[in-house]
mmCIF file of C-alpha atoms and ligand atoms in Angstrom:
data_model
loop_
_atom_site.group_PDB
_atom_site.id
_atom_site.type_symbol
_atom_site.label_atom_id
_atom_site.label_comp_id
_atom_site.label_asym_id
_atom_site.label_seq_id
_atom_site.Cartn_x
_atom_site.Cartn_y
_atom_site.Cartn_z
ATOM 1 C CA MET A 1 139.150 54.925 244.659
ATOM 2 C CA ALA A 2 138.262 54.879 240.714
ATOM 3 C CA LYS A 3 136.535 57.935 239.664
ATOM 4 C CA SER A 4 132.624 57.977 239.319
ATOM 5 C CA PRO A 5 131.424 58.232 234.986
ATOM 6 C CA ASP A 6 130.821 61.868 235.561
ATOM 7 C CA GLN A 7 134.243 62.609 237.240
ATOM 8 C CA GLU A 8 136.985 60.801 235.126
ATOM 9 C CA HIS A 9 136.870 63.031 232.203
ATOM 10 C CA PRO A 10 136.756 66.906 231.537
ATOM 11 C CA HIS A 11 133.683 66.629 229.555
ATOM 12 C CA LYS A 12 130.031 66.507 230.891
ATOM 13 C CA ALA A 13 128.030 63.273 228.798
ATOM 14 C CA PHE A 14 124.935 62.985 228.742
ATOM 15 C CA GLY A 15 123.220 59.267 227.709
ATOM 16 C CA TRP A 16 120.895 56.085 228.702
ATOM 17 C CA ALA A 17 122.177 53.421 230.111
ATOM 18 C CA ALA A 18 121.381 49.984 231.050
ATOM 19 C CA ARG A 19 121.988 49.336 234.835
ATOM 20 C CA ASP A 20 121.216 45.174 235.020
ATOM 21 C CA LYS A 21 120.169 42.556 232.864
ATOM 22 C CA SER A 22 116.744 43.831 232.672
ATOM 23 C CA GLY A 23 118.373 45.571 229.553
ATOM 24 C CA LEU A 24 115.837 48.339 230.735
ATOM 25 C CA LEU A 25 117.949 51.645 229.470
ATOM 26 C CA SER A 26 117.743 55.067 231.672
ATOM 27 C CA PRO A 27 119.104 58.783 231.911
ATOM 28 C CA PHE A 28 122.663 58.714 232.683
ATOM 29 C CA HIS A 29 125.236 61.491 233.820
ATOM 30 C CA PHE A 30 128.969 60.392 232.711
ATOM 31 C CA SER A 31 132.034 62.526 230.924
ATOM 32 C CA ARG A 32 134.062 62.242 227.634
ATOM 33 C CA ARG A 33 138.192 62.615 227.417
ATOM 34 C CA GLU A 34 139.405 66.037 226.442
ATOM 35 C CA ASN A 35 139.765 65.873 222.372
ATOM 36 C CA GLY A 36 143.460 64.643 221.876
ATOM 37 C CA ASP A 37 145.982 65.581 218.984
ATOM 38 C CA GLU A 38 144.521 62.568 216.953
ATOM 39 C CA ASP A 39 140.964 63.136 218.190
ATOM 40 C CA VAL A 40 137.856 64.060 217.025
ATOM 41 C CA THR A 41 135.310 65.505 218.856
ATOM 42 C CA ILE A 42 131.790 64.263 217.443
ATOM 43 C CA LYS A 43 128.341 66.136 218.281
ATOM 44 C CA ILE A 44 125.917 62.746 217.555
ATOM 45 C CA LEU A 45 122.821 63.506 215.345
ATOM 46 C CA PHE A 46 121.376 59.823 214.809
ATOM 47 C CA CYS A 47 122.316 56.379 216.347
ATOM 48 C CA GLY A 48 120.602 53.217 215.150
ATOM 49 C CA VAL A 49 119.933 50.412 217.281
ATOM 50 C CA CYS A 50 121.781 47.458 216.430
ATOM 51 C CA HIS A 51 120.378 43.821 217.694
ATOM 52 C CA SER A 52 123.901 43.346 219.603
ATOM 53 C CA ASP A 53 122.503 46.707 221.465
ATOM 54 C CA LEU A 54 119.951 44.620 222.680
ATOM 55 C CA HIS A 55 122.122 41.644 223.610
ATOM 56 C CA VAL A 56 124.681 43.092 225.583
ATOM 57 C CA ALA A 57 122.222 45.202 227.449
ATOM 58 C CA LYS A 58 120.645 42.201 229.026
ATOM 59 C CA ASN A 59 124.020 40.873 228.945
ATOM 60 C CA GLU A 60 122.805 37.507 226.828
ATOM 61 C CA TRP A 61 126.420 37.452 225.720
ATOM 62 C CA GLY A 62 128.020 36.795 229.671
ATOM 63 C CA PHE A 63 130.505 39.702 229.582
ATOM 64 C CA THR A 64 128.504 42.984 229.999
ATOM 65 C CA ASN A 65 129.651 45.768 232.659
ATOM 66 C CA TYR A 66 126.820 47.584 233.670
ATOM 67 C CA PRO A 67 126.112 50.873 233.510
ATOM 68 C CA VAL A 68 126.428 50.410 229.489
ATOM 69 C CA VAL A 69 125.573 52.778 226.882
ATOM 70 C CA PRO A 70 124.851 51.332 223.859
ATOM 71 C CA GLY A 71 125.159 52.450 220.332
ATOM 72 C CA HIS A 72 127.626 51.876 217.395
ATOM 73 C CA GLU A 73 125.965 53.432 214.326
ATOM 74 C CA ILE A 74 126.821 57.011 214.767
ATOM 75 C CA VAL A 75 126.533 59.732 212.374
ATOM 76 C CA GLY A 76 126.917 63.164 213.868
ATOM 77 C CA THR A 77 129.053 66.366 213.502
ATOM 78 C CA VAL A 78 132.614 67.307 213.780
ATOM 79 C CA MET A 79 132.735 69.894 216.630
ATOM 80 C CA LYS A 80 136.620 69.733 217.282
ATOM 81 C CA VAL A 81 139.710 68.541 215.484
ATOM 82 C CA GLY A 82 143.022 67.352 217.168
ATOM 83 C CA SER A 83 145.913 68.846 215.630
ATOM 84 C CA ASN A 84 147.222 66.269 213.787
ATOM 85 C CA VAL A 85 143.593 65.174 212.412
ATOM 86 C CA LYS A 86 144.256 65.260 208.656
ATOM 87 C CA LYS A 87 141.044 63.806 207.394
ATOM 88 C CA PHE A 88 138.164 66.004 208.881
ATOM 89 C CA LYS A 89 137.087 69.832 209.500
ATOM 90 C CA VAL A 90 134.630 70.888 212.176
ATOM 91 C CA GLY A 91 131.110 70.849 210.723
ATOM 92 C CA GLU A 92 131.343 68.100 208.552
ATOM 93 C CA ARG A 93 128.930 65.228 208.952
ATOM 94 C CA VAL A 94 130.752 61.726 210.232
ATOM 95 C CA GLY A 95 130.119 58.613 211.012
ATOM 96 C CA VAL A 96 131.452 55.829 213.931
ATOM 97 C CA GLY A 97 130.783 52.414 213.972
ATOM 98 C CA VAL A 98 131.327 49.076 215.977
ATOM 99 C CA ILE A 99 135.296 50.304 217.163
ATOM 100 C CA VAL A 100 136.972 53.401 218.189
ATOM 101 C CA GLY A 101 140.462 51.666 218.687
ATOM 102 C CA SER A 102 142.922 49.409 218.323
ATOM 103 C CA CYS A 103 147.140 48.415 218.461
ATOM 104 C CA LYS A 104 147.796 49.898 215.346
ATOM 105 C CA LYS A 105 150.867 47.862 214.706
ATOM 106 C CA CYS A 106 149.656 44.005 214.752
ATOM 107 C CA GLU A 107 149.148 42.214 211.115
ATOM 108 C CA SER A 108 145.589 42.630 211.849
ATOM 109 C CA CYS A 109 145.574 46.462 211.693
ATOM 110 C CA GLN A 110 148.820 46.774 209.128
ATOM 111 C CA GLN A 111 146.477 45.197 206.750
ATOM 112 C CA ASP A 112 143.883 47.678 207.559
ATOM 113 C CA LEU A 113 141.457 44.563 209.712
ATOM 114 C CA GLU A 114 141.281 46.872 212.799
ATOM 115 C CA ASN A 115 138.281 45.131 213.729
ATOM 116 C CA TYR A 116 140.178 41.623 213.877
ATOM 117 C CA CYS A 117 142.746 43.317 216.318
ATOM 118 C CA PRO A 118 143.976 41.376 219.291
ATOM 119 C CA GLN A 119 143.284 44.746 221.279
ATOM 120 C CA THR A 120 140.584 46.188 219.568
ATOM 121 C CA ILE A 121 138.472 48.664 221.263
ATOM 122 C CA PHE A 122 135.017 48.155 220.938
ATOM 123 C CA THR A 123 132.791 51.247 221.020
ATOM 124 C CA TYR A 124 130.479 50.323 224.023
ATOM 125 C CA ASN A 125 130.860 47.813 227.082
ATOM 126 C CA SER A 126 134.985 47.973 226.289
ATOM 127 C CA HIS A 127 137.847 50.080 227.832
ATOM 128 C CA TYR A 128 140.329 52.988 226.636
ATOM 129 C CA THR A 129 144.335 52.333 226.673
ATOM 130 C CA ASP A 130 143.824 54.464 230.018
ATOM 131 C CA GLY A 131 141.245 52.074 231.915
ATOM 132 C CA THR A 132 138.110 54.004 231.447
ATOM 133 C CA LYS A 133 135.161 52.694 230.133
ATOM 134 C CA THR A 134 133.744 53.276 226.249
ATOM 135 C CA TYR A 135 130.558 54.205 226.350
ATOM 136 C CA GLY A 136 127.932 54.123 222.878
ATOM 137 C CA GLY A 137 126.128 56.618 220.668
ATOM 138 C CA TYR A 138 122.498 56.749 222.725
ATOM 139 C CA SER A 139 124.488 60.242 224.391
ATOM 140 C CA ASP A 140 125.237 63.400 222.885
ATOM 141 C CA MET A 141 128.604 63.188 222.225
ATOM 142 C CA ILE A 142 131.893 61.434 221.295
ATOM 143 C CA VAL A 143 135.760 62.270 221.223
ATOM 144 C CA VAL A 144 137.197 59.488 218.929
ATOM 145 C CA ASP A 145 140.552 58.836 217.181
ATOM 146 C CA GLU A 146 140.280 60.260 213.529
ATOM 147 C CA ARG A 147 140.928 56.088 212.168
ATOM 148 C CA PHE A 148 138.050 55.192 213.537
ATOM 149 C CA VAL A 149 135.849 58.049 212.019
ATOM 150 C CA LEU A 150 134.192 57.609 208.413
ATOM 151 C CA ARG A 151 133.357 60.334 205.580
ATOM 152 C CA PHE A 152 130.099 60.395 205.434
ATOM 153 C CA PRO A 153 129.243 60.857 201.763
ATOM 154 C CA ASP A 154 127.052 63.845 200.772
ATOM 155 C CA ASN A 155 124.350 62.267 199.422
ATOM 156 C CA LEU A 156 123.806 59.362 201.882
ATOM 157 C CA PRO A 157 121.100 60.806 204.471
ATOM 158 C CA SER A 158 121.569 60.467 207.953
ATOM 159 C CA GLU A 159 119.283 58.413 208.867
ATOM 160 C CA GLY A 160 118.594 55.663 206.403
ATOM 161 C CA GLY A 161 122.723 55.496 206.761
ATOM 162 C CA ALA A 162 123.290 54.852 210.226
ATOM 163 C CA PRO A 163 122.959 51.500 210.148
ATOM 164 C CA LEU A 164 125.313 51.164 207.186
ATOM 165 C CA LEU A 165 127.855 51.693 210.072
ATOM 166 C CA CYS A 166 127.161 48.442 211.294
ATOM 167 C CA ALA A 167 124.461 46.442 209.537
ATOM 168 C CA GLY A 168 125.812 47.443 206.205
ATOM 169 C CA ILE A 169 129.793 46.660 206.922
ATOM 170 C CA THR A 170 128.879 43.367 208.745
ATOM 171 C CA VAL A 171 127.320 42.429 205.132
ATOM 172 C CA TYR A 172 129.420 43.905 202.843
ATOM 173 C CA SER A 173 132.629 42.643 204.357
ATOM 174 C CA PRO A 174 132.007 38.966 203.843
ATOM 175 C CA MET A 175 130.695 39.538 200.271
ATOM 176 C CA LYS A 176 134.029 40.396 199.475
ATOM 177 C CA TYR A 177 136.115 38.173 201.354
ATOM 178 C CA TYR A 178 134.186 34.769 200.457
ATOM 179 C CA GLY A 179 133.950 36.221 196.883
ATOM 180 C CA MET A 180 130.316 36.212 197.240
ATOM 181 C CA THR A 181 129.677 39.311 194.262
ATOM 182 C CA GLU A 182 129.512 37.668 190.995
ATOM 183 C CA PRO A 183 126.521 39.228 188.924
ATOM 184 C CA GLY A 184 124.089 36.506 188.462
ATOM 185 C CA LYS A 185 124.567 34.015 190.975
ATOM 186 C CA HIS A 186 122.042 33.435 193.773
ATOM 187 C CA LEU A 187 122.408 35.300 197.141
ATOM 188 C CA GLY A 188 119.909 33.468 199.647
ATOM 189 C CA VAL A 189 119.417 36.300 202.693
ATOM 190 C CA ALA A 190 118.760 34.595 206.182
ATOM 191 C CA GLY A 191 116.556 36.593 208.797
ATOM 192 C CA LEU A 192 114.928 39.678 207.026
ATOM 193 C CA GLY A 193 115.880 42.159 209.770
ATOM 194 C CA GLY A 194 118.609 44.970 210.433
ATOM 195 C CA LEU A 195 121.651 42.903 208.723
ATOM 196 C CA GLY A 196 119.506 41.000 206.471
ATOM 197 C CA HIS A 197 117.480 43.861 204.563
ATOM 198 C CA VAL A 198 120.862 45.340 204.229
ATOM 199 C CA ALA A 199 122.040 42.256 202.299
ATOM 200 C CA VAL A 200 119.371 41.887 200.269
ATOM 201 C CA LYS A 201 119.579 45.733 199.038
ATOM 202 C CA ILE A 202 123.862 45.179 198.753
ATOM 203 C CA GLY A 203 123.228 42.129 197.086
ATOM 204 C CA LYS A 204 121.048 43.099 194.495
ATOM 205 C CA ALA A 205 123.600 46.324 193.764
ATOM 206 C CA PHE A 206 126.136 43.587 192.974
ATOM 207 C CA GLY A 207 123.684 42.397 190.182
ATOM 208 C CA LEU A 208 122.885 38.960 192.419
ATOM 209 C CA LYS A 209 119.733 36.958 192.325
ATOM 210 C CA VAL A 210 118.452 37.390 195.725
ATOM 211 C CA THR A 211 115.859 35.043 197.640
ATOM 212 C CA VAL A 212 115.232 36.286 201.332
ATOM 213 C CA ILE A 213 114.762 33.257 203.694
ATOM 214 C CA SER A 214 113.040 34.217 206.580
ATOM 215 C CA SER A 215 110.869 32.528 209.168
ATOM 216 C CA SER A 216 108.136 35.256 209.083
ATOM 217 C CA PRO A 217 105.868 34.612 206.212
ATOM 218 C CA LYS A 218 103.930 38.362 206.808
ATOM 219 C CA LYS A 219 107.628 40.084 205.279
ATOM 220 C CA GLU A 220 106.922 38.388 202.331
ATOM 221 C CA ALA A 221 104.976 41.139 199.894
ATOM 222 C CA GLU A 222 107.491 43.942 201.167
ATOM 223 C CA ALA A 223 110.667 42.051 200.606
ATOM 224 C CA ILE A 224 109.973 41.670 197.057
ATOM 225 C CA GLU A 225 108.092 44.534 196.334
ATOM 226 C CA ARG A 226 109.764 46.935 198.915
ATOM 227 C CA LEU A 227 113.399 45.603 199.521
ATOM 228 C CA GLY A 228 114.139 44.222 195.589
ATOM 229 C CA ALA A 229 114.165 40.812 196.866
ATOM 230 C CA ASP A 230 113.576 38.110 194.016
ATOM 231 C CA SER A 231 112.251 35.605 195.701
ATOM 232 C CA PHE A 232 110.677 34.749 199.447
ATOM 233 C CA LEU A 233 111.618 31.296 201.160
ATOM 234 C CA VAL A 234 109.287 30.611 204.424
ATOM 235 C CA THR A 235 111.176 28.187 206.465
ATOM 236 C CA SER A 236 108.216 26.189 207.702
ATOM 237 C CA ASP A 237 106.964 25.911 204.075
ATOM 238 C CA ARG A 238 108.598 22.269 203.051
ATOM 239 C CA THR A 239 107.384 22.095 200.210
ATOM 240 C CA LYS A 240 108.962 25.491 199.170
ATOM 241 C CA MET A 241 112.138 24.894 200.790
ATOM 242 C CA LYS A 242 112.329 21.378 198.771
ATOM 243 C CA ALA A 243 112.187 22.928 195.614
ATOM 244 C CA ALA A 244 114.826 25.437 196.594
ATOM 245 C CA LEU A 245 117.131 22.470 197.655
ATOM 246 C CA GLY A 246 120.735 22.645 195.846
ATOM 247 C CA THR A 247 119.890 26.283 193.768
ATOM 248 C CA MET A 248 121.921 28.879 196.169
ATOM 249 C CA ASP A 249 125.441 29.854 195.057
ATOM 250 C CA TYR A 250 125.733 31.919 198.502
ATOM 251 C CA ILE A 251 123.979 32.239 201.490
ATOM 252 C CA ILE A 252 124.195 35.164 203.914
ATOM 253 C CA ASP A 253 123.162 33.808 207.659
ATOM 254 C CA THR A 254 121.829 37.175 209.748
ATOM 255 C CA VAL A 255 119.951 35.412 212.404
ATOM 256 C CA SER A 256 119.690 36.231 215.839
ATOM 257 C CA ALA A 257 119.781 33.567 217.459
ATOM 258 C CA VAL A 258 119.941 29.564 217.733
ATOM 259 C CA HIS A 259 118.771 27.852 214.743
ATOM 260 C CA PRO A 260 119.303 24.764 212.699
ATOM 261 C CA LEU A 261 121.918 25.225 209.492
ATOM 262 C CA LEU A 262 120.823 21.818 208.048
ATOM 263 C CA PRO A 263 117.653 23.665 205.869
ATOM 264 C CA LEU A 264 120.382 25.889 204.642
ATOM 265 C CA LEU A 265 123.273 24.109 203.687
ATOM 266 C CA SER A 266 120.768 21.897 202.037
ATOM 267 C CA LEU A 267 119.765 24.995 199.963
ATOM 268 C CA LEU A 268 123.451 25.511 198.656
ATOM 269 C CA LYS A 269 125.015 24.193 195.707
ATOM 270 C CA LEU A 270 128.342 22.478 194.909
ATOM 271 C CA ASN A 271 130.544 24.576 195.852
ATOM 272 C CA GLY A 272 128.532 26.868 197.500
ATOM 273 C CA LYS A 273 129.277 29.090 200.536
ATOM 274 C CA LEU A 274 127.294 29.801 204.003
ATOM 275 C CA VAL A 275 128.796 32.590 206.105
ATOM 276 C CA THR A 276 127.008 33.162 209.444
ATOM 277 C CA VAL A 277 127.015 36.562 211.446
ATOM 278 C CA GLY A 278 124.453 36.036 213.802
ATOM 279 C CA LEU A 279 125.812 36.266 217.491
ATOM 280 C CA PHE A 280 124.733 34.450 220.477
ATOM 281 C CA ASP A 281 126.277 32.575 223.500
ATOM 282 C CA LYS A 282 125.141 28.884 222.346
ATOM 283 C CA PRO A 283 126.853 26.810 219.188
ATOM 284 C CA LEU A 284 125.422 26.003 216.344
ATOM 285 C CA GLU A 285 125.423 22.418 215.127
ATOM 286 C CA LEU A 286 126.779 21.755 211.993
ATOM 287 C CA PRO A 287 125.941 18.665 209.668
ATOM 288 C CA ILE A 288 128.632 17.155 208.144
ATOM 289 C CA PHE A 289 126.883 15.361 205.149
ATOM 290 C CA PRO A 290 125.698 18.004 203.073
ATOM 291 C CA LEU A 291 129.163 20.152 203.794
ATOM 292 C CA VAL A 292 131.506 17.217 203.198
ATOM 293 C CA LEU A 293 129.532 15.824 200.140
ATOM 294 C CA GLY A 294 128.579 19.176 198.610
ATOM 295 C CA ARG A 295 132.543 20.781 199.282
ATOM 296 C CA LYS A 296 130.864 23.666 201.039
ATOM 297 C CA LEU A 297 132.336 26.110 203.405
ATOM 298 C CA VAL A 298 130.752 27.361 206.746
ATOM 299 C CA GLY A 299 132.752 31.067 207.675
ATOM 300 C CA GLY A 300 131.885 33.947 209.941
ATOM 301 C CA ASN A 301 132.343 37.500 209.723
ATOM 302 C CA GLU A 302 132.706 40.505 212.345
ATOM 303 C CA ILE A 303 132.159 43.521 210.851
ATOM 304 C CA GLY A 304 135.063 45.312 208.846
ATOM 305 C CA GLY A 305 138.129 47.401 208.543
ATOM 306 C CA MET A 306 137.599 51.058 208.666
ATOM 307 C CA LYS A 307 139.650 51.443 205.118
ATOM 308 C CA GLU A 308 136.497 48.943 203.897
ATOM 309 C CA THR A 309 133.348 50.849 205.718
ATOM 310 C CA GLN A 310 134.754 53.801 203.904
ATOM 311 C CA GLU A 311 134.644 51.689 200.690
ATOM 312 C CA MET A 312 130.997 50.172 201.822
ATOM 313 C CA LEU A 313 129.855 53.658 202.723
ATOM 314 C CA ASP A 314 130.993 54.868 199.347
ATOM 315 C CA PHE A 315 129.250 52.046 197.856
ATOM 316 C CA CYS A 316 125.967 52.450 199.333
ATOM 317 C CA ALA A 317 126.061 56.617 198.482
ATOM 318 C CA LYS A 318 126.990 55.300 194.782
ATOM 319 C CA HIS A 319 124.190 52.666 194.065
ATOM 320 C CA GLY A 320 121.453 54.686 196.510
ATOM 321 C CA VAL A 321 121.553 51.577 199.108
ATOM 322 C CA THR A 322 120.506 52.735 202.564
ATOM 323 C CA ALA A 323 118.417 51.467 205.412
ATOM 324 C CA ASP A 324 114.742 51.081 205.890
ATOM 325 C CA VAL A 325 114.231 52.994 209.301
ATOM 326 C CA GLU A 326 111.520 54.238 212.364
ATOM 327 C CA VAL A 327 112.893 56.422 213.615
ATOM 328 C CA ILE A 328 112.292 57.069 217.295
ATOM 329 C CA ARG A 329 112.980 59.773 219.654
ATOM 330 C CA MET A 330 115.465 58.758 223.329
ATOM 331 C CA ASP A 331 112.452 58.084 225.439
ATOM 332 C CA TYR A 332 111.263 55.355 223.382
ATOM 333 C CA ILE A 333 114.196 53.434 223.679
ATOM 334 C CA ASN A 334 112.734 50.509 225.978
ATOM 335 C CA THR A 335 109.598 49.941 223.707
ATOM 336 C CA ALA A 336 112.151 49.822 220.841
ATOM 337 C CA MET A 337 114.140 47.255 222.748
ATOM 338 C CA GLU A 338 110.877 45.126 223.153
ATOM 339 C CA ARG A 339 109.635 45.879 219.606
ATOM 340 C CA LEU A 340 113.232 44.479 218.125
ATOM 341 C CA ALA A 341 113.359 41.182 220.608
ATOM 342 C CA LYS A 342 109.852 40.110 218.943
ATOM 343 C CA TYR A 343 111.548 40.864 215.404
ATOM 344 C CA ASP A 344 108.680 43.834 214.900
ATOM 345 C CA VAL A 345 111.052 46.286 213.116
ATOM 346 C CA LYS A 346 110.854 47.529 209.809
ATOM 347 C CA TYR A 347 114.078 47.022 209.609
ATOM 348 C CA ARG A 348 116.080 49.326 211.951
ATOM 349 C CA PHE A 349 115.350 51.276 214.873
ATOM 350 C CA VAL A 350 117.525 54.541 214.559
ATOM 351 C CA ILE A 351 117.707 57.082 217.832
ATOM 352 C CA ASP A 352 117.087 60.323 216.765
ATOM 353 C CA VAL A 353 119.341 61.968 219.045
ATOM 354 C CA ALA A 354 120.081 65.972 218.651
ATOM 355 C CA SER A 355 116.555 66.205 218.823
ATOM 356 C CA SER A 356 115.054 64.312 221.485
ATOM 357 C CA LEU A 357 117.791 63.555 224.043
ATOM 358 C CA SER A 358 116.717 66.139 226.737
ATOM 359 C CA GLN A 359 118.197 65.921 230.510
HETATM 360 P P1 LIG B 401 117.374 41.606 214.177
HETATM 361 O O1 LIG B 401 117.251 42.860 213.131
HETATM 362 O O2 LIG B 401 116.449 41.501 215.233
HETATM 363 O O3 LIG B 401 116.973 40.672 212.555
HETATM 364 C C1 LIG B 401 117.150 39.394 213.214
HETATM 365 C C2 LIG B 401 116.496 38.748 212.105
HETATM 366 O O4 LIG B 401 116.843 37.681 212.421
HETATM 367 C C3 LIG B 401 114.812 38.461 213.046
HETATM 368 O O5 LIG B 401 114.037 39.494 211.960
HETATM 369 C C4 LIG B 401 114.431 37.219 212.212
HETATM 370 O O6 LIG B 401 114.062 37.365 210.624
HETATM 371 C C5 LIG B 401 115.047 36.311 212.723
HETATM 372 N N1 LIG B 401 115.529 35.111 213.556
HETATM 373 C C6 LIG B 401 115.383 36.017 214.765
HETATM 374 N N2 LIG B 401 115.454 34.586 215.667
HETATM 375 C C7 LIG B 401 115.120 33.565 215.480
HETATM 376 C C8 LIG B 401 114.983 32.081 215.407
HETATM 377 N N3 LIG B 401 114.690 32.501 216.590
HETATM 378 N N4 LIG B 401 114.330 31.532 214.531
HETATM 379 C C9 LIG B 401 114.918 31.958 213.027
HETATM 380 N N5 LIG B 401 114.796 33.156 212.615
HETATM 381 C C10 LIG B 401 114.718 34.238 213.927
HETATM 382 O O7 LIG B 401 119.116 41.568 214.277
HETATM 383 P P2 LIG B 401 120.360 42.311 213.293
HETATM 384 O O8 LIG B 401 120.749 43.856 214.059
HETATM 385 O O9 LIG B 401 119.971 41.907 212.135
HETATM 386 O O10 LIG B 401 121.292 41.414 214.042
HETATM 387 C C11 LIG B 401 121.506 40.198 213.892
HETATM 388 C C12 LIG B 401 122.304 39.363 214.561
HETATM 389 O O11 LIG B 401 123.697 39.876 213.754
HETATM 390 C C13 LIG B 401 122.338 39.328 215.831
HETATM 391 O O12 LIG B 401 122.491 38.644 216.677
HETATM 392 C C14 LIG B 401 123.542 40.334 216.287
HETATM 393 O O13 LIG B 401 123.876 40.556 217.590
HETATM 394 C C15 LIG B 401 124.785 40.098 214.888
HETATM 395 N N6 LIG B 401 125.374 41.067 214.951
HETATM 396 C C16 LIG B 401 126.583 40.471 214.236
HETATM 397 C C17 LIG B 401 127.667 41.547 213.504
HETATM 398 C C18 LIG B 401 129.282 40.956 213.268
HETATM 399 O O14 LIG B 401 130.027 41.461 212.730
HETATM 400 N N7 LIG B 401 129.302 39.542 213.159
HETATM 401 C C19 LIG B 401 127.663 42.755 213.447
HETATM 402 C C20 LIG B 401 126.240 43.149 214.410
HETATM 403 C C21 LIG B 401 125.655 42.549 214.548
HETATM 404 P P3 LIG B 401 113.004 36.579 210.073
HETATM 405 O O15 LIG B 401 111.771 37.743 210.798
HETATM 406 O O16 LIG B 401 112.870 36.874 208.526
HETATM 407 O O17 LIG B 401 113.087 35.191 210.371
HETATM 408 ZN ZN1 LIG B 402 125.885 46.359 215.353
#
C-alpha cells in the first residue's frame, strides 16, 4: 500500500491544500524528499497566487489530483545544497516557478525549452520520477533539482518579484519568441490581472506603446497612472473599440475565461500577432475572415524555459519591473481565492509564507 503523504519522505513539511472541487484550502501535513546530489532545499519565504492555482484548486481543468498544495511563484532561501550543485550556496535567495523537472534529454530540453518537454514535472499536481506527488509553494519548504532553481537578483524585492516566476515569464517568453519587442510598436494587453499588469510593464520596458483592453472600466485610471499604460480600452465601449480597429501590431491575451476573439483580432493591423496565454477547458471560436484577410497570426505560449526565465528575472531587475502585490497571510487564502475569482485583486496576491504559516 502507498504511504501517506506525511510518511513517504524523510522531511516533515506543512502547507495548505485543497481537498475537493470546492477549492477550499486548509492545513495539510506532508513530507519532502531528502536533498539529493543535484538538489537545493529551500525555505519558502513568499509565494504568489496565480489564477492557475485557482483553476486547479477547483478542478476547472478536470485533472486535479487531490489533495493539492498550489503555488508556483516561490521565493525562498537556500538551506542545503547537494554535492554536485554548482549554482547556489546556502543562505542565497532563489526562485522556483511552474516546473521542477523534465527529462533533460529530449529536443525541447536540449534547446532550453524544458517547459515543452513531454515529461515536464510541474511544481504541484504532478508526479516526481519516483511516483510521489509534487506539492507547491503554499508550504514551508521545498526540495528542487538545481536546474529548475533561479538566481534571484539582489535588487528584486521578494514580494513584488515572486509573481515574475510565472506571470512574468508567461508574457516575456512569447514577446521574445513571436518578435513582439520592436520599440515604438503598439501592444494590446487583454485582461488586466496578474499576467496582464506585468505584460504592461514589460511592454513598456521594451519601448512599446501599450494599450490595455479590459472588461473593467474601473481599472482605467490605475492602468495609466500607476502601471504606465499609454491608453485603455473597455471592450463594452463600442465607439472606442471601433476607433481602435486596425491600430495594434501585437496583442497578448491573458483573459482567464472563454471570450470572443473577433474584437481582439479586429484591433490588429495587417500582419498583426495575437498570442493567447489564458488557460480554460472550453475552446475559443476563431473567426477566419479577419485572420485570412489581414494575414494575421494567432499563437499560444506556456511559461518559458529555465534559461529564459533567468534572463527575464535579470531583465526585470534591470528595468525595475515588479508586480503590484497585495501581501496576505496564509489564513487569508480562501478569501483571496474568492476575490481572485471576481477579478478583485491589484494585481497579484502574494502569501507571506514564512511569517504566517503556523501549525
Ligand atoms: P487573473 O489575475 O485572474 O487575471 C485575469 C483577467 O482576465 C481578469 O483580471 C480580467 O481582466 C480578465 N477576465 C477574466 N474573466 C473574464 C471574462 N469572462 N471576460 C473578459 N475578461 C475576463 O489571472 P492571471 O493569473 O493573470 O491568469 C490569467 C490566465 O492565464 C489564467 O487562465 C491562467 O490559468 C493562465 N496562465 C497561463 C500560463 C501559461 O503558461 N500559458 C501561465 C500562468 C497563467 P479585466 O478586468 O481587465 O477584464
Ligand atoms: Zn501561474
